[in-house]
mmCIF file of C-alpha atoms and ligand atoms in Angstrom:
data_model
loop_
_atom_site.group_PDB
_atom_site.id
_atom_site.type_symbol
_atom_site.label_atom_id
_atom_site.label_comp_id
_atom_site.label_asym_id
_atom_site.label_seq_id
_atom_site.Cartn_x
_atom_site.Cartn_y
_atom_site.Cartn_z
ATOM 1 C CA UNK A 216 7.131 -13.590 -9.418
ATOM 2 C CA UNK A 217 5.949 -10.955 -6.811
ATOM 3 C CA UNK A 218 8.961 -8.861 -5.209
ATOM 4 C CA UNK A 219 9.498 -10.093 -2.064
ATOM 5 C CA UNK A 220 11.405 -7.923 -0.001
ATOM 6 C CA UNK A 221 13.459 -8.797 3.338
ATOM 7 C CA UNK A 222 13.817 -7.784 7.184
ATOM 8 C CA UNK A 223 11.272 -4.795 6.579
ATOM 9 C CA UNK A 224 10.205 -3.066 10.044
ATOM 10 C CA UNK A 225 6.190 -3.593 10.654
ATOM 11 C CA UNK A 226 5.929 -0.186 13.336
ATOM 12 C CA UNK A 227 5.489 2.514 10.328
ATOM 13 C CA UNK A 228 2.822 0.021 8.481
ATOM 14 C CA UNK A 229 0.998 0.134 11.936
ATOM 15 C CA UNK A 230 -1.039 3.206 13.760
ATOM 16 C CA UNK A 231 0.544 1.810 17.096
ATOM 17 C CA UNK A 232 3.885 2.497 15.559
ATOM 18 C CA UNK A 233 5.181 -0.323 17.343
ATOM 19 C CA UNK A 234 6.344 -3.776 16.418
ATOM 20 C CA UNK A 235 9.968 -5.754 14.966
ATOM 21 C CA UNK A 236 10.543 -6.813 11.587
ATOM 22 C CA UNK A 237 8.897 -8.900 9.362
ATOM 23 C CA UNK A 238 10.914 -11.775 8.005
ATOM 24 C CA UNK A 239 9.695 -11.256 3.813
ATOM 25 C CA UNK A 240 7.117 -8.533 3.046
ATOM 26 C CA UNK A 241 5.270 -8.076 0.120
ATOM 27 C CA UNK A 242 2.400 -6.040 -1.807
ATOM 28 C CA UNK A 243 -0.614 -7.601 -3.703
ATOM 29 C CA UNK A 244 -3.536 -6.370 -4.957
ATOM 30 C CA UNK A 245 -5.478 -8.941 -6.084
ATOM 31 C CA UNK A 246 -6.278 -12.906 -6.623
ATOM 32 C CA UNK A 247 -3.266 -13.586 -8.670
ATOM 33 C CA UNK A 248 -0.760 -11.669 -6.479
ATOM 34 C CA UNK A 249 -1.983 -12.857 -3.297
ATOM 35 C CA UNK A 250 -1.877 -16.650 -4.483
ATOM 36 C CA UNK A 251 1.779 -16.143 -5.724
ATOM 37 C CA UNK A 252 2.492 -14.921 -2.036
ATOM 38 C CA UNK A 253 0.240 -18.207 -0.741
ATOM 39 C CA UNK A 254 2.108 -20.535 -2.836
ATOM 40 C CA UNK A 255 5.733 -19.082 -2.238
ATOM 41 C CA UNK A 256 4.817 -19.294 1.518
ATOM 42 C CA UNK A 257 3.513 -23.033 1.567
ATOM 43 C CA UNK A 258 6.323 -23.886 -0.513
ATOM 44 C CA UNK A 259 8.920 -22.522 1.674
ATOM 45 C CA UNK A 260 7.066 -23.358 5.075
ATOM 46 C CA UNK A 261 6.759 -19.945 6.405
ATOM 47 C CA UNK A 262 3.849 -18.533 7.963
ATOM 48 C CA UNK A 263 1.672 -15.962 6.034
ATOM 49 C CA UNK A 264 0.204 -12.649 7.844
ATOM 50 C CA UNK A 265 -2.210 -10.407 5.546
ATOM 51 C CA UNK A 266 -1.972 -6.774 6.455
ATOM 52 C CA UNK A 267 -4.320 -4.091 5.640
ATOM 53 C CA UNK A 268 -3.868 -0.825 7.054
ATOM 54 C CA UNK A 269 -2.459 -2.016 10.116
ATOM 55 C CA UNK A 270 -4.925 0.275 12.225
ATOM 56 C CA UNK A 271 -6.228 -2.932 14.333
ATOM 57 C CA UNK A 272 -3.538 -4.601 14.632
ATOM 58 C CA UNK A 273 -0.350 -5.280 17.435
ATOM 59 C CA UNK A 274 2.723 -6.925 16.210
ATOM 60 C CA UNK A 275 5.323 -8.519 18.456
ATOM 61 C CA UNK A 276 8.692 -6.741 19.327
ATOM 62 C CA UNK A 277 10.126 -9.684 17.867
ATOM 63 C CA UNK A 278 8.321 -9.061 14.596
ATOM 64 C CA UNK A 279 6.778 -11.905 12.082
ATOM 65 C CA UNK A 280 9.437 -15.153 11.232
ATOM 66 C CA UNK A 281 7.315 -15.485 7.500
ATOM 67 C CA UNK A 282 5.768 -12.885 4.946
ATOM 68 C CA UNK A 283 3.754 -10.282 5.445
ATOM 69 C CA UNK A 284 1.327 -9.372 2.483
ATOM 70 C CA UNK A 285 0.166 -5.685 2.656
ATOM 71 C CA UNK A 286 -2.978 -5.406 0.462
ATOM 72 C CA UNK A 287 -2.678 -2.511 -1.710
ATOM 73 C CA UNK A 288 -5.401 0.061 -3.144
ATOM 74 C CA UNK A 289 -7.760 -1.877 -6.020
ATOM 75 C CA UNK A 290 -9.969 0.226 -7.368
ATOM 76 C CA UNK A 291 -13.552 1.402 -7.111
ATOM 77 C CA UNK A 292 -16.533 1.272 -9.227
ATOM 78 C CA UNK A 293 -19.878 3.045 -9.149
ATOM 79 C CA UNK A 294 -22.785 1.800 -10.522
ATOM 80 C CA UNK A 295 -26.417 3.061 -9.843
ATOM 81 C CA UNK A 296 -26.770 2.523 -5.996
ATOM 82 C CA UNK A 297 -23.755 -0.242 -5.994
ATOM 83 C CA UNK A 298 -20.336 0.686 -5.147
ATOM 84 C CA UNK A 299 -17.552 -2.132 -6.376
ATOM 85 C CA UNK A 300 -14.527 -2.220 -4.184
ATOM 86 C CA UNK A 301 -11.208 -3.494 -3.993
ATOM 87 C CA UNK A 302 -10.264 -4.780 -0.638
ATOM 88 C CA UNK A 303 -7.075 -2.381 -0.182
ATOM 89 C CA UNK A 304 -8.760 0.979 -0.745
ATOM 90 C CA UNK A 305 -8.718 2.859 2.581
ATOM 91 C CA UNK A 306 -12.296 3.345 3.660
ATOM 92 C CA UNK A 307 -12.154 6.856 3.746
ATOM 93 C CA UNK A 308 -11.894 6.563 0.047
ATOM 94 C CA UNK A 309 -14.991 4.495 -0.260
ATOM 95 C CA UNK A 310 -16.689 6.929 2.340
ATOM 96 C CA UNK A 311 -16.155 10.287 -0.198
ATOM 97 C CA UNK A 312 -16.624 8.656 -3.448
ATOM 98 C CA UNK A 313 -20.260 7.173 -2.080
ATOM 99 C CA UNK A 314 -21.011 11.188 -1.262
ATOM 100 C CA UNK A 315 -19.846 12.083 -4.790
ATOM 101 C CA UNK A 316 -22.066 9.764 -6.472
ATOM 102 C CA UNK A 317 -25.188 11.047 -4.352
ATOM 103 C CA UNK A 318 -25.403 7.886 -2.217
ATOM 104 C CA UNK A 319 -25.889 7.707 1.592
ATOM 105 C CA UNK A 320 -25.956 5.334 4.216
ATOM 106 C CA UNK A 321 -21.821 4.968 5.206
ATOM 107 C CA UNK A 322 -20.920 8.563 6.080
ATOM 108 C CA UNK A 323 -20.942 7.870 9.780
ATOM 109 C CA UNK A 324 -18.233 5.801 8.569
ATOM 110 C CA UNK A 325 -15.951 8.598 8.029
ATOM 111 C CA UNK A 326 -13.028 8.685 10.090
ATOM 112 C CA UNK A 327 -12.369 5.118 10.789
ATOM 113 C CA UNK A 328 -9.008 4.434 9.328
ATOM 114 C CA UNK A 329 -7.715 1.178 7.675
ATOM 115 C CA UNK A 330 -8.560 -0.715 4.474
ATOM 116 C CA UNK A 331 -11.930 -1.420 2.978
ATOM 117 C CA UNK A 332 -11.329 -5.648 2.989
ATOM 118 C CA UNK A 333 -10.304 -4.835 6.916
ATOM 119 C CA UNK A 334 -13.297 -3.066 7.691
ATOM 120 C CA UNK A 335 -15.714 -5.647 5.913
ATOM 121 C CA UNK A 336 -13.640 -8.589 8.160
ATOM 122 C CA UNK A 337 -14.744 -7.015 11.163
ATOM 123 C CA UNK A 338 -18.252 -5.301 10.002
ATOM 124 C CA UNK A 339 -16.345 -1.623 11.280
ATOM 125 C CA UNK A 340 -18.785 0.602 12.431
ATOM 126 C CA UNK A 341 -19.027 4.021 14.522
ATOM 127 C CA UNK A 342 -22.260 6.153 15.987
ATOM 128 C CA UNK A 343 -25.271 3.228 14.668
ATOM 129 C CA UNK A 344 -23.874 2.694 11.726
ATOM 130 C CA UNK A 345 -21.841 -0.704 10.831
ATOM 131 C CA UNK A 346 -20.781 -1.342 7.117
ATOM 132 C CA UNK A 347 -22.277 -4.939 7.054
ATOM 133 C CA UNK A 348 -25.585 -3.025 6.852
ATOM 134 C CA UNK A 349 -24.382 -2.125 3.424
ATOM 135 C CA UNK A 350 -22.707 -5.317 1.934
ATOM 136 C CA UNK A 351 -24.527 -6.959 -0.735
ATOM 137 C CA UNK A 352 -21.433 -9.526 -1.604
ATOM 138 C CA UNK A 353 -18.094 -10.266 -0.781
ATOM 139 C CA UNK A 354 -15.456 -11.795 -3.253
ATOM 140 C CA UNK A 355 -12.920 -14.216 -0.646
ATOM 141 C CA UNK A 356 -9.838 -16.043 -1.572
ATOM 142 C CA UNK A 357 -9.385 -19.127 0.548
ATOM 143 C CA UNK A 358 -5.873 -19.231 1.620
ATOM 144 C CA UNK A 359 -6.134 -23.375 2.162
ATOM 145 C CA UNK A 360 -7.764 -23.958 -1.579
ATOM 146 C CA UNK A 361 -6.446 -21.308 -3.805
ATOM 147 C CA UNK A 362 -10.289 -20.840 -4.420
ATOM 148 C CA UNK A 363 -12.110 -17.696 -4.912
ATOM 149 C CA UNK A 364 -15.751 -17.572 -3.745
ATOM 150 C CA UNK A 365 -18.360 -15.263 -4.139
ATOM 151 C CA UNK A 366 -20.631 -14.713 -0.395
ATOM 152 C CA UNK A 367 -23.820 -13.125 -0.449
ATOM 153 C CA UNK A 368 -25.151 -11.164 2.433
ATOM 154 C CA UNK A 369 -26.814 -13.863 4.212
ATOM 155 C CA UNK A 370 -23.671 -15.580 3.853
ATOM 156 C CA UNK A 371 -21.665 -13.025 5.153
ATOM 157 C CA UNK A 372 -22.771 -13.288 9.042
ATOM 158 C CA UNK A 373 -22.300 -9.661 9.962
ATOM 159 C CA UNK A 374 -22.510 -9.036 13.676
ATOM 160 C CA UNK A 375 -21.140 -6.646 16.311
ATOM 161 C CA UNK A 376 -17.286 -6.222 14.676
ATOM 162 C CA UNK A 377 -17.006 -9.882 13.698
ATOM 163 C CA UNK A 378 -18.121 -11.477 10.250
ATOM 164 C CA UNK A 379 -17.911 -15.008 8.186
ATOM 165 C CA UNK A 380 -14.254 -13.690 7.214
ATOM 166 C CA UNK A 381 -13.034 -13.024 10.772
ATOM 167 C CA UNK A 382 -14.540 -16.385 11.784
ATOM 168 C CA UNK A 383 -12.606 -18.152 8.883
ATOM 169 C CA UNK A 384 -9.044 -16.477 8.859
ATOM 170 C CA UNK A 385 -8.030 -18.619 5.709
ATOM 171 C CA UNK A 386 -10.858 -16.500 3.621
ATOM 172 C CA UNK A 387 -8.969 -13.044 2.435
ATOM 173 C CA UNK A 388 -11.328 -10.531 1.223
ATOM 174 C CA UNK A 389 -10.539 -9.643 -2.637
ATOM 175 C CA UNK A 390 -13.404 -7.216 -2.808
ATOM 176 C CA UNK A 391 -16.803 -6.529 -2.057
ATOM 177 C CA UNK A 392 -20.250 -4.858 -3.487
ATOM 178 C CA UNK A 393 -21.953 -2.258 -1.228
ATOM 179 C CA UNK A 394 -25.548 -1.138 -1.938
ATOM 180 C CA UNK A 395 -26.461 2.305 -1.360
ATOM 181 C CA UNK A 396 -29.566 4.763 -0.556
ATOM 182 C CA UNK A 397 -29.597 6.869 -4.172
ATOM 183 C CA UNK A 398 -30.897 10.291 -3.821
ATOM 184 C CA UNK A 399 -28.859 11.651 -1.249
ATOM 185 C CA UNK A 400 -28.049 15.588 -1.038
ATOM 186 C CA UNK A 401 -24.175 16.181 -1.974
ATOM 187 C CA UNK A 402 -23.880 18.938 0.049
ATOM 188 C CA UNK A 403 -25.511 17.003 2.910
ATOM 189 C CA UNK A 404 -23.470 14.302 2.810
ATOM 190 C CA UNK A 405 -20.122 16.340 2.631
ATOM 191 C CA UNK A 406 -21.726 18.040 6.124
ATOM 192 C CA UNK A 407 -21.989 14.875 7.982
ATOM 193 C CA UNK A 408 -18.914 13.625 7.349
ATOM 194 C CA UNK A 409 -16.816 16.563 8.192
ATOM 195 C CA UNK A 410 -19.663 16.730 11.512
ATOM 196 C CA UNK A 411 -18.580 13.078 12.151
ATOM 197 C CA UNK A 412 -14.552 13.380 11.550
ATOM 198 C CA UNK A 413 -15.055 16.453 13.702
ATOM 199 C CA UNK A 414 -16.999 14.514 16.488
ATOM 200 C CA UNK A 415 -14.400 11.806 16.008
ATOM 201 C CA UNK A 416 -11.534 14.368 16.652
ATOM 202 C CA UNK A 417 -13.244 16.056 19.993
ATOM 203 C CA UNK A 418 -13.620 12.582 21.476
ATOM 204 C CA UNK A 419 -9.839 11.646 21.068
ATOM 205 C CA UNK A 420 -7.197 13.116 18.653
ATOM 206 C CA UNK A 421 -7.600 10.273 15.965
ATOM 207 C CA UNK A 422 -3.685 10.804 14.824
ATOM 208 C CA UNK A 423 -2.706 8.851 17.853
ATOM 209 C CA UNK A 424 -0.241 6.124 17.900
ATOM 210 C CA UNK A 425 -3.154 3.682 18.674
ATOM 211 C CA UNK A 426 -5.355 0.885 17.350
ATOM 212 C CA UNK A 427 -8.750 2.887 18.414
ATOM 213 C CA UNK A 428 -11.127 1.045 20.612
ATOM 214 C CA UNK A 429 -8.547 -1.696 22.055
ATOM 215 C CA UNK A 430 -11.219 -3.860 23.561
ATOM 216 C CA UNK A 431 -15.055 -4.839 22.172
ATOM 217 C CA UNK A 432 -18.118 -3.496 24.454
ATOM 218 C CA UNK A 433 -19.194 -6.253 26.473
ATOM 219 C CA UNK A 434 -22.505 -7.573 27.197
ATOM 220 C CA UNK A 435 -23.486 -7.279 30.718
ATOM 221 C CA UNK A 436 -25.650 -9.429 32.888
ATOM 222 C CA UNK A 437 -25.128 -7.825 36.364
ATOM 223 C CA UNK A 438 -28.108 -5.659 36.773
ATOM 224 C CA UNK A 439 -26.289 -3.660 39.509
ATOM 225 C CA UNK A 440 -23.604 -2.509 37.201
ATOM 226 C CA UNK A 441 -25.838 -1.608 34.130
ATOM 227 C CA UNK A 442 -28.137 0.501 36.608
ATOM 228 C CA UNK A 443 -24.726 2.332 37.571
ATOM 229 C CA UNK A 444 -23.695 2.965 33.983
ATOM 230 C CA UNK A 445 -27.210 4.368 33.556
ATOM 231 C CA UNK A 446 -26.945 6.419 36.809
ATOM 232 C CA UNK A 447 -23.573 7.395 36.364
ATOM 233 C CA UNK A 448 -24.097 8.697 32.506
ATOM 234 C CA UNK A 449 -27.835 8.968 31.877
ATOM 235 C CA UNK A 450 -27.702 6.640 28.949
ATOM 236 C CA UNK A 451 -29.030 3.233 28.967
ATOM 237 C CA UNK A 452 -26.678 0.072 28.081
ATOM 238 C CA UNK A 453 -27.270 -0.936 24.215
ATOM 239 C CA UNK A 454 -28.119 -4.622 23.849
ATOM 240 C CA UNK A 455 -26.688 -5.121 27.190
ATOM 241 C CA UNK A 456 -23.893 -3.954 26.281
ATOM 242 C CA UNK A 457 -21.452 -1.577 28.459
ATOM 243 C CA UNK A 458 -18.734 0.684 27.369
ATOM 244 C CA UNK A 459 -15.340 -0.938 27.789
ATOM 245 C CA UNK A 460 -14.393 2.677 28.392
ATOM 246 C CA UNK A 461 -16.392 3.241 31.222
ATOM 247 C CA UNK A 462 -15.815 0.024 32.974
ATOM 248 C CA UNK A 463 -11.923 0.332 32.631
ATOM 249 C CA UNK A 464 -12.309 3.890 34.218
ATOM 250 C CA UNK A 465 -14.899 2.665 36.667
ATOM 251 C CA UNK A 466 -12.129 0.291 38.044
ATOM 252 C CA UNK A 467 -9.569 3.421 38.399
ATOM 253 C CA UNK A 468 -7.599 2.453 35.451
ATOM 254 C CA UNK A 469 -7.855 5.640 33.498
ATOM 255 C CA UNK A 470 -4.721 7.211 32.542
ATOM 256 C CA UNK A 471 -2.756 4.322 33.890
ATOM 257 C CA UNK A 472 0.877 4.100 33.007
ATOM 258 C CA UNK A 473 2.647 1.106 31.813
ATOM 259 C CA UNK A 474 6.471 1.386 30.509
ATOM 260 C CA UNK A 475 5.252 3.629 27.198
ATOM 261 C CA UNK A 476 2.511 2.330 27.115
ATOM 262 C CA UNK A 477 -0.735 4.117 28.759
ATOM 263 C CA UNK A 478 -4.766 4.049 28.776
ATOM 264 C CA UNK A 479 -5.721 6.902 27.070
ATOM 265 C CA UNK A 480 -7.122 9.604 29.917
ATOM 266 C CA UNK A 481 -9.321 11.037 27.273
ATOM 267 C CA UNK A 482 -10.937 7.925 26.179
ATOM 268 C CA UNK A 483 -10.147 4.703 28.345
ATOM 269 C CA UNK A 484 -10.630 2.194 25.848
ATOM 270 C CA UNK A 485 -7.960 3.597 23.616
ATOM 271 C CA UNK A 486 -4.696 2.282 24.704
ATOM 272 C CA UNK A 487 -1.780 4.265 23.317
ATOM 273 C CA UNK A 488 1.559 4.378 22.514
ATOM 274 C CA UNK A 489 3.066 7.360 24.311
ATOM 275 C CA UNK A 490 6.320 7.067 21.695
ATOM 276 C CA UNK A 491 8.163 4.877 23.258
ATOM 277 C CA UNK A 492 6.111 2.015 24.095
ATOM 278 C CA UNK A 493 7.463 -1.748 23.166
ATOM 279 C CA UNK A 494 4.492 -3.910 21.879
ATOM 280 C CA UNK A 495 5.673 -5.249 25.501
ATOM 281 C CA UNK A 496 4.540 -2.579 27.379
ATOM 282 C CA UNK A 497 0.775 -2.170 25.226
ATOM 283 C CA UNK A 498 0.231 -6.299 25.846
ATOM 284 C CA UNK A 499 1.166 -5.826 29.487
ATOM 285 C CA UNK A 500 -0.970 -3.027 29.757
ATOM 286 C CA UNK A 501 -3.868 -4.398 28.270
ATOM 287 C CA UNK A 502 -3.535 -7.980 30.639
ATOM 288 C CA UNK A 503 -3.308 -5.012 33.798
ATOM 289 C CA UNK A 504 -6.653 -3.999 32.383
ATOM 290 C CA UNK A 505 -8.414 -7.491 31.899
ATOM 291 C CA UNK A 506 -7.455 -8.590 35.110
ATOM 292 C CA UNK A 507 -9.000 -5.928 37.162
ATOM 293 C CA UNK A 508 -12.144 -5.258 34.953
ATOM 294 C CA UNK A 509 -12.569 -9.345 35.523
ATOM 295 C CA UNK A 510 -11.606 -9.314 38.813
ATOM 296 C CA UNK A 511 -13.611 -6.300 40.499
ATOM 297 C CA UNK A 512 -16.163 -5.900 38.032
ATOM 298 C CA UNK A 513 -16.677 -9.699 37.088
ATOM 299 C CA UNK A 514 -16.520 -8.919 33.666
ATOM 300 C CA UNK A 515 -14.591 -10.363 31.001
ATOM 301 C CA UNK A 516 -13.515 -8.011 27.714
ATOM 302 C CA UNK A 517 -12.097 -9.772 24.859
ATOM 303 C CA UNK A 518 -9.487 -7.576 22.957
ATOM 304 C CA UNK A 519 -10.734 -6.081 19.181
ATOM 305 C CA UNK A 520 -7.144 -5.401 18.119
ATOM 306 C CA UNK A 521 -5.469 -8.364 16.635
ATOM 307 C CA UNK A 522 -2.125 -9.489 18.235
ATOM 308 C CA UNK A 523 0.499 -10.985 15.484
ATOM 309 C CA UNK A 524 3.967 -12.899 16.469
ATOM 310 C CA UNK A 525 3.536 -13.215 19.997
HETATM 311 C C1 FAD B 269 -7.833 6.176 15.792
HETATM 312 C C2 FAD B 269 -8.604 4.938 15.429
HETATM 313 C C3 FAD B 269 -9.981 4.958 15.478
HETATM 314 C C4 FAD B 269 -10.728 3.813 15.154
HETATM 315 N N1 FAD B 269 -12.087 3.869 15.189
HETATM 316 C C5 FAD B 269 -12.802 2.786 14.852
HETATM 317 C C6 FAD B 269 -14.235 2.841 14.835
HETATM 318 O O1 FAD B 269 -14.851 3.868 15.111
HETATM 319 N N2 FAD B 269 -14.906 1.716 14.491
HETATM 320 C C7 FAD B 269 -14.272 0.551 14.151
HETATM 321 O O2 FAD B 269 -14.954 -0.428 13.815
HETATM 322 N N3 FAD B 269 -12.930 0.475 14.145
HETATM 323 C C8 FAD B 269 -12.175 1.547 14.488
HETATM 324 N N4 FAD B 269 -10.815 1.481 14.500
HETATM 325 C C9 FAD B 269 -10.149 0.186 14.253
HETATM 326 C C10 FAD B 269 -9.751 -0.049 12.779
HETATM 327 O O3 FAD B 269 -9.632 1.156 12.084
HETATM 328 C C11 FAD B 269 -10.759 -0.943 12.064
HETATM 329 O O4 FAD B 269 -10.861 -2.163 12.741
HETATM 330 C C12 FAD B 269 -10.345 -1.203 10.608
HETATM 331 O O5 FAD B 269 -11.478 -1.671 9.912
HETATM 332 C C13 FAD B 269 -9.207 -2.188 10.453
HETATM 333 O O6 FAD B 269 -8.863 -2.249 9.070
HETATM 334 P P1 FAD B 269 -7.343 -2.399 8.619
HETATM 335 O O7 FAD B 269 -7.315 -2.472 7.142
HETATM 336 O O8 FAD B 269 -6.491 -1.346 9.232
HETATM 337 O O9 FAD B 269 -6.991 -3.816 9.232
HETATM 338 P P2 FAD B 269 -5.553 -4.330 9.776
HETATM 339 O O10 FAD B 269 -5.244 -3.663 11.061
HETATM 340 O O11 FAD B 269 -4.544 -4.250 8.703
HETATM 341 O O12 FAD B 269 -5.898 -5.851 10.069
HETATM 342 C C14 FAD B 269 -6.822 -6.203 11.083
HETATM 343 C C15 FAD B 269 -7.217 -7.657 10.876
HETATM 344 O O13 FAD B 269 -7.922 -7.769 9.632
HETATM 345 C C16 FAD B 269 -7.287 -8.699 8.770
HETATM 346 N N5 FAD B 269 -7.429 -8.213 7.415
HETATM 347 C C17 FAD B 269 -7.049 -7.012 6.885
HETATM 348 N N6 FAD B 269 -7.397 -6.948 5.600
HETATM 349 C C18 FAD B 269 -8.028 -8.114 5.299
HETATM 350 C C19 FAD B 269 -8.627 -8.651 4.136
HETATM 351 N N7 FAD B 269 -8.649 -7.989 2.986
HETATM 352 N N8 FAD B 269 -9.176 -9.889 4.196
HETATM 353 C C20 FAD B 269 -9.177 -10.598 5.379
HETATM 354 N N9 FAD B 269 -8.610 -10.143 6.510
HETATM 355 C C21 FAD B 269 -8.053 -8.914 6.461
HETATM 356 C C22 FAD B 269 -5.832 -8.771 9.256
HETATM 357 O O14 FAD B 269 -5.235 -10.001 8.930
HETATM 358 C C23 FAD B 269 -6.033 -8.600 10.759
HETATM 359 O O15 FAD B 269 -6.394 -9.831 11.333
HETATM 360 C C24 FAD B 269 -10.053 2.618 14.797
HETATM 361 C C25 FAD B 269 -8.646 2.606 14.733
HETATM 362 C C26 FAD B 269 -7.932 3.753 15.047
HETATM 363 C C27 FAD B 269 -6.434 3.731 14.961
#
């Protein structure tokens, strides 16, 4: 049986850095694990919370009352353009070992933290590029059936940070199967990620005790406020779609402070933990934000980061 492991605190397994204990924890790397950790759960009534690298996610001061499952490093596997990888390998990893086989396409990637299985739930993506583009199948274990199924692309329903997985949250992504542009310059590659990890870092120090972007980029209808954006930064909306950024600081919210909790002044949409910041504090924060962006700009953001035990 998989070593369960009791009372273990959730804020170091986060980049918040916040959050209360979790009842049981455990590590898995694969099907067999993970249904050990299913069946245990069911058996004993307890509520089940898979964890990846914790970098989009807010747990409760009060922690979890069941088992958290960490998904640990797998392993990866190059073949020709195809890249085989287990769910638990941080993306970063993924990122470098596509450069050193010669294959582009992800290293815009570089930079975003967390696991590879959490990044294919919700299709990550930075500057054009989202890793959906790249996904050629997914390997899911259904929580509810014990079943593992294998989901091709069109299958996969990849859209702006959301996907099949992220719509289902009893499917747990084992692994998945990238397919990559063969060809690419070594040297090349190597320069655009260290451009883009560099570009990453001048934006916002990326070491933060944060969860990134806190809220997804809303699509706009009201043409006053997209002509604003455009006046105020020269860019046009994407898709209708505005910066939560730019709307949080267009309603004066920039910088705010709340407890230890405070909206980043570099980039608005990060909300960060200043140090000593209860997960409190960062939900109270983030309602402070909703309400006004709602309430003066009529429009309604919907959180990215994933709130656990509240
Ligand atoms: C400084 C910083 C910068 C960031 N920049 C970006 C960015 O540019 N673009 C971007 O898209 N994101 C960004 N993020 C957010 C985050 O890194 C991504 O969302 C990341 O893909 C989350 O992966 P994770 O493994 O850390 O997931 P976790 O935080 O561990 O979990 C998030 C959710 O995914 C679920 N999950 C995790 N693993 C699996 C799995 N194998 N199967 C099914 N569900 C799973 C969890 O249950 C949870 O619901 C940033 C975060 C930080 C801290």
């Amino acid at each position: 049986m998989i070593a369960l492991r009791e009372h273990v605190s959730l804020a170091p397994l986060t980049t918040f850095k916040v959050g209360g204990e979790a009842r049981y924890y455990a590590e898995a790397s694969g099907a067999i694990e993970l249904s050990e950790v299913f069946d245990y759960a069911e058996k004993h009534k307890l509520p089940l919370w898979v964890l990846g690298g914790g970098s989009n996610i807010l747990f409760a001061d009060k922690g979890f009352p069941g088992i958290v499952v960490r998904i640990v490093p797998g392993g990866i596997k190059v073949k020709g353009a195809k890249i085989m990888v287990g769910a638990g390998v941080p993306l970063m990893n993924v990122v470098w070992s596509a450069k050193d086989a010669g294959l582009s396409g992800i290293e815009k990637l570089a930079g975003i933290p967390g696991s590879f299985g959490g990044a294919v739930r919700g299709n990550a993506g930075a500057f054009g590029t989202e890793i959906g583009q790249y996904v050629t199948s997914v390997k899911a274990l259904d929580q509810k059936t014990g079943m593992v199924h294998e989901y091709i692309q069109a299958e996969c329903e990849f859209s702006y940070r959301t996907s099949h997985f992220k719509k289902h949250p009893s499917l747990v992504v084992l692994s998945a199967e990238l397919t990559l542009h063969e060809g690419g310059d070594e040297a090349l590659l190597e320069r655009i990620i260290k451009e883009t990890m560099a570009t990453r870092e001048s934006k916002h120090p990326q070491d933060a005790k944060c969860a990134g972007s806190f809220f997804m980029n809303p699509v706009v209808k009201d043409e006053h406020l997209l002509k604003e954006f455009e006046k105020d930064t020269g860019n046009a909306s994407k898709d209708g779609k505005l910066p939560a950024g730019w709307l949080i600081d267009h309603v004066g919210l920039r910088g705010k402070v709340l407890g230890g909790a405070q909206v980043s002044p570099k980039h608005p949409n990060y909300l960060l933990n200043t140090g000593t910041a209860t997960a409190a504090d960062i939900v109270m924060l983030a309602s402070l934000v909703k309400t006004r962006v709602r309430d003066e700009l009529g429009v309604k953001l919907q959180e990215e980061v994933q709130f656990v035990g509240f």
